[in-house]
Amino acid sequence: MKKTINLSDKDALFIEQLSLGLCKDPFAFLGIHAVAKGVIIRAYLPEALTVTIIDEQANPVAQMQKIDDRDFFAVELSGKKTDLSYRLLVEYAHITLDIEDPYRFQSHFSDFDSWLLSEGSHTRPYEKLGAHLVTQNEVGGIHFSVWAPNAKRVSVVGDFNFWDGRRHPMRYHSNSGIWDIFIPNAKKGTLYKFEILDHNGKLRLKSDPYAFFSQFRPDTASVATGLPAKIETNEQRRKANEPDQPISIYEVHLGSWRRNLENNYWLNYQEIADELIPYVKEMGFTHIELLPISEFPFDGSWGYQPTGLYAPTSRFGSPDGLHHLISKAHEAGINVILDWVVGHFPTDEHGLAYFDGTHLYEHSDPKEGYHQDWNTLIFNYGRHEVQNYLSGNALYWVERFGIDALRVDAVASMIYRDYSRKDGEWIPNKYGGRENLEAIDFLRKTNTMLQAENLGSITIAEESTSFAGVTHCLKENGLGFDYKWNMGWMNDTLRYMSTDPIYRKYHHNLMTFGMMYQYSEKFMLPLSHDEVVHGKYSMLGKMPGDCWQQFANLRAYYGYMWGYPGKKLLFMGNEFAQGREWNFQESLDWFLLGEEGGGWHKGMLSWVRDLNHLYTKTPALYELDYSPDGFEWLVVDDAERSVFAFERKAKKGNSVIVVSNFTPVVRENYRIGVNQLGEYKEILNSDSIYYMGSNVGNFGSIICEELPSHNKPYSINLTLPPLSTLFIVCEPCIHSNKTKLNTKKTAARNTKKTKGK
C-alpha cells in the first residue's frame, strides 16, 4: 500500500547534498530502508519522467512519487521488509528502462578489509579495490571501489550511466577513506572512470589505480575485465632462478623487437609469442625480460612512466594475450622477468597525481615528491596505503600472470633523498641522513612478502651505487633482493673496450677491478637498453677499429662476459650486433642477418648462440658465481699484451679456462700456468671462421707440460688469435700418459676448422 511521502528536514538535507554532488553517504538515503509499518524506497534518477517499482517477474508493485523537482522519487510499502527484491521501471523522454537499484545492495567491504587496507598490510589489495565482476543477491554486476580519503564525493561513471556523475555517487567508508558501490548488470568490458569532487571542490575524472585493463591511448578509460585467475608455479621455474643455475636474460621491448612489415605496426601478444619464444629458445637464453608493460600514456617513455600499474598495456592486445605470451615462454622452459617501475609516476591528469585534490600518492613537497630528471612524481612510501598499493602490485604480477622475477627499476633514485639533487634541493631523513628510510622499508617489506608467499619469484635491483647489502637478507640489514645489476662492471669494461687497443695496456685494471667487490653482492652483468640509446652508440658502434676489428672486439668482449662470474643480460639487437642505436619506433634491423649484412651479423648471432649453449651446459660457468671457489685468475697482470686468463670451476671440480687477447696481434707460444695435468682442448673460439674471424686457434690437443708458470705446477702453450676469447677445457690424465698428450691427435684434425660447439 502506497502513501504520500512527507519530507523531513533530514530528507531535505540529503536531497540538497545529492543534487549538488556533495553527499558522502548516499546509501543512508537512497535505496530501501525500514520504516514504522514497512519500507521506504527512494531513488535519484536525473531526467526520469516516471518510476515504477516492479517485482522479479516485472509485475508493477507501486508507482513512485516525485518528491522533489530535482528528480527524486520515493514510495512507502506497508508490510514489506528490507530484503525485498525489486527493480525500477524508469520512463525517460524517449526510452523506458528496466533497471536494478544499486542502492539496495550491500558493500563488499568488511571492517577487517578496511582495517587491513588502512594499516597497509592487506597482502592482496587488488582482490578488493578496483572493478570486480561479482554476483549479489543472484544479480551479476561490477563492484567498484577506490581510495580517495579527502574527496568530497566520488561517483563511478561509464557506459552504464552515460558518464553522468550524478547517477551513481558511491558509499564512503570513513575508517579507511574508501568509496564503493555495486552496479548491477554492468558487463565485462565496461568502460569506466571515477568522477571525484576533490578536496578543493574541483571535479576530476580519474582512471582506476587498480584497473586490470585500460583503453588504448590516447583514450584513458579503465576497462572492467575482472581479476585474472591465479597461475600456478612449478619446481622447474623455481629452480631456474636459483644462484647456482645458468641465467642468461634476453631483454626485450615488445613494441620494437619485430613489427608488421607491411605497416610498421606492432605485433600483438599472440604474434610476438609465435616469433619471440622459438627464437629465444634457439638462441639458448634462459629468461626473457620485458621492458615495462604496465599501461603508460607516452610511447617514448618505453613504459617507464606508468599510469596503470595493474593493467597490461593495451598496445599489444588484452590481458589474455599477455597470459598467452607468458604461458608459451613457460612451455618452452623460459622464465619471464618483468621490468617493474615503482620509483615514480607521470603527472598526467587521469593518473595518480593529485588524486583527490591532495598529494595522495606523492609527497606534497617537491623536494621529496618531484623527480627533476624525468618530470615525474615520487611515491610517498611512508604512507601505508601507498606501500600496500605497490607491494600488492608485485604479488599481482607474480600470482596472476606467472611472472618469475621483478627487475626493480631505478632503485638508487628510490633509496637516496638527494638522488640527482644539489645541496638545498632535498630534505634529510629524521636522522639527518640522505637515505630514504621509507623507501628502504618498502623494498624490504616487498621482498620479504614475496619470499613468504613462496611462489618461486625473485627480485632484481637496478641499483647504480655502492649501497651496501642490496642482495643481503634482512637479518644482515640488507634490502633482500636476489640479484643486483653490476653497473660498475658494465661501465668499466665498456670504457676499456671503447679504448683503442694500443692504449688498453694503460687501462688494464678496468677489466679486473670488478673482482675486488665481486662477492659483496649477487651480481648480474647487464648490457641493457640504456647502453644503446641517447647518443651512446650501439654495442658495435662502441668498438674501435675497422669493420673486422669492431666485430672481433665485440665477440671477444661477449666471450669475456660469458666467462666472467655473474648472471648475464643482453638487450635485443645486441646478439647480432645491430649497427645503429635502438629506436623504439622501428623494428630491429633483422635484414642484417641476410646478404646485406655480409655474414658479419650472422656470425655474431652464431657466436652468442654458441656462448649461451656452452654456458647452460657447463656448470663451471655458473654454479659458483657467488663463491670465491668458483674463480681463479691465471693471468691477471699482462697489461703490456692486454691478455687475461682465468679458470671457472664447478662444485664437482670440473673447470673451464677462459683466455682473452684484447689486441689485434696474434700471440704465438703464449704460456699460461694451469692447475692440473691433462689433455687440454679448445672448445670455443671467437676468432673461428664460423663467426667471421681469421680462424687462428689451437687445433687438436693443446700440449700440457710439467713446466711451472704463473705460480702453477703445469702450463700450456697457446696461440692467441687477434681480438679473441677462447674457452679451453681439460680432461685430466695420469702422469704416465703425458707423452701421449702431445702426439695423440692426427694432422688431419689439426687442419680442421674451429667451430662453436
Short mmCIF file of C-alpha atoms in Angstrom, two decimals, residues 32 40 57 67 143 191 314 372 396 495 520 570 689 724:
data_model
loop_
_atom_site.label_atom_id
_atom_site.label_comp_id
_atom_site.label_asym_id
_atom_site.label_seq_id
_atom_site.Cartn_x
_atom_site.Cartn_y
_atom_site.Cartn_z
CA ILE A 32 15.37 0.59 0.61
CA ILE A 40 10.53 3.24 2.04
CA GLN A 57 8.63 -11.07 -12.86
CA ILE A 67 9.19 14.13 -4.04
CA HIS A 143 31.69 -3.90 -7.63
CA LEU A 191 34.43 1.38 -19.72
CA SER A 314 46.58 -2.40 -24.49
CA GLN A 372 63.67 16.61 -11.75
CA TYR A 396 49.68 -9.42 -8.53
CA ARG A 495 85.20 2.01 -21.15
CA SER A 520 79.91 -8.40 -1.92
CA LEU A 570 71.76 -8.77 -23.22
CA ILE A 689 85.83 -18.56 -39.41
CA SER A 724 89.61 -13.00 -29.28
#
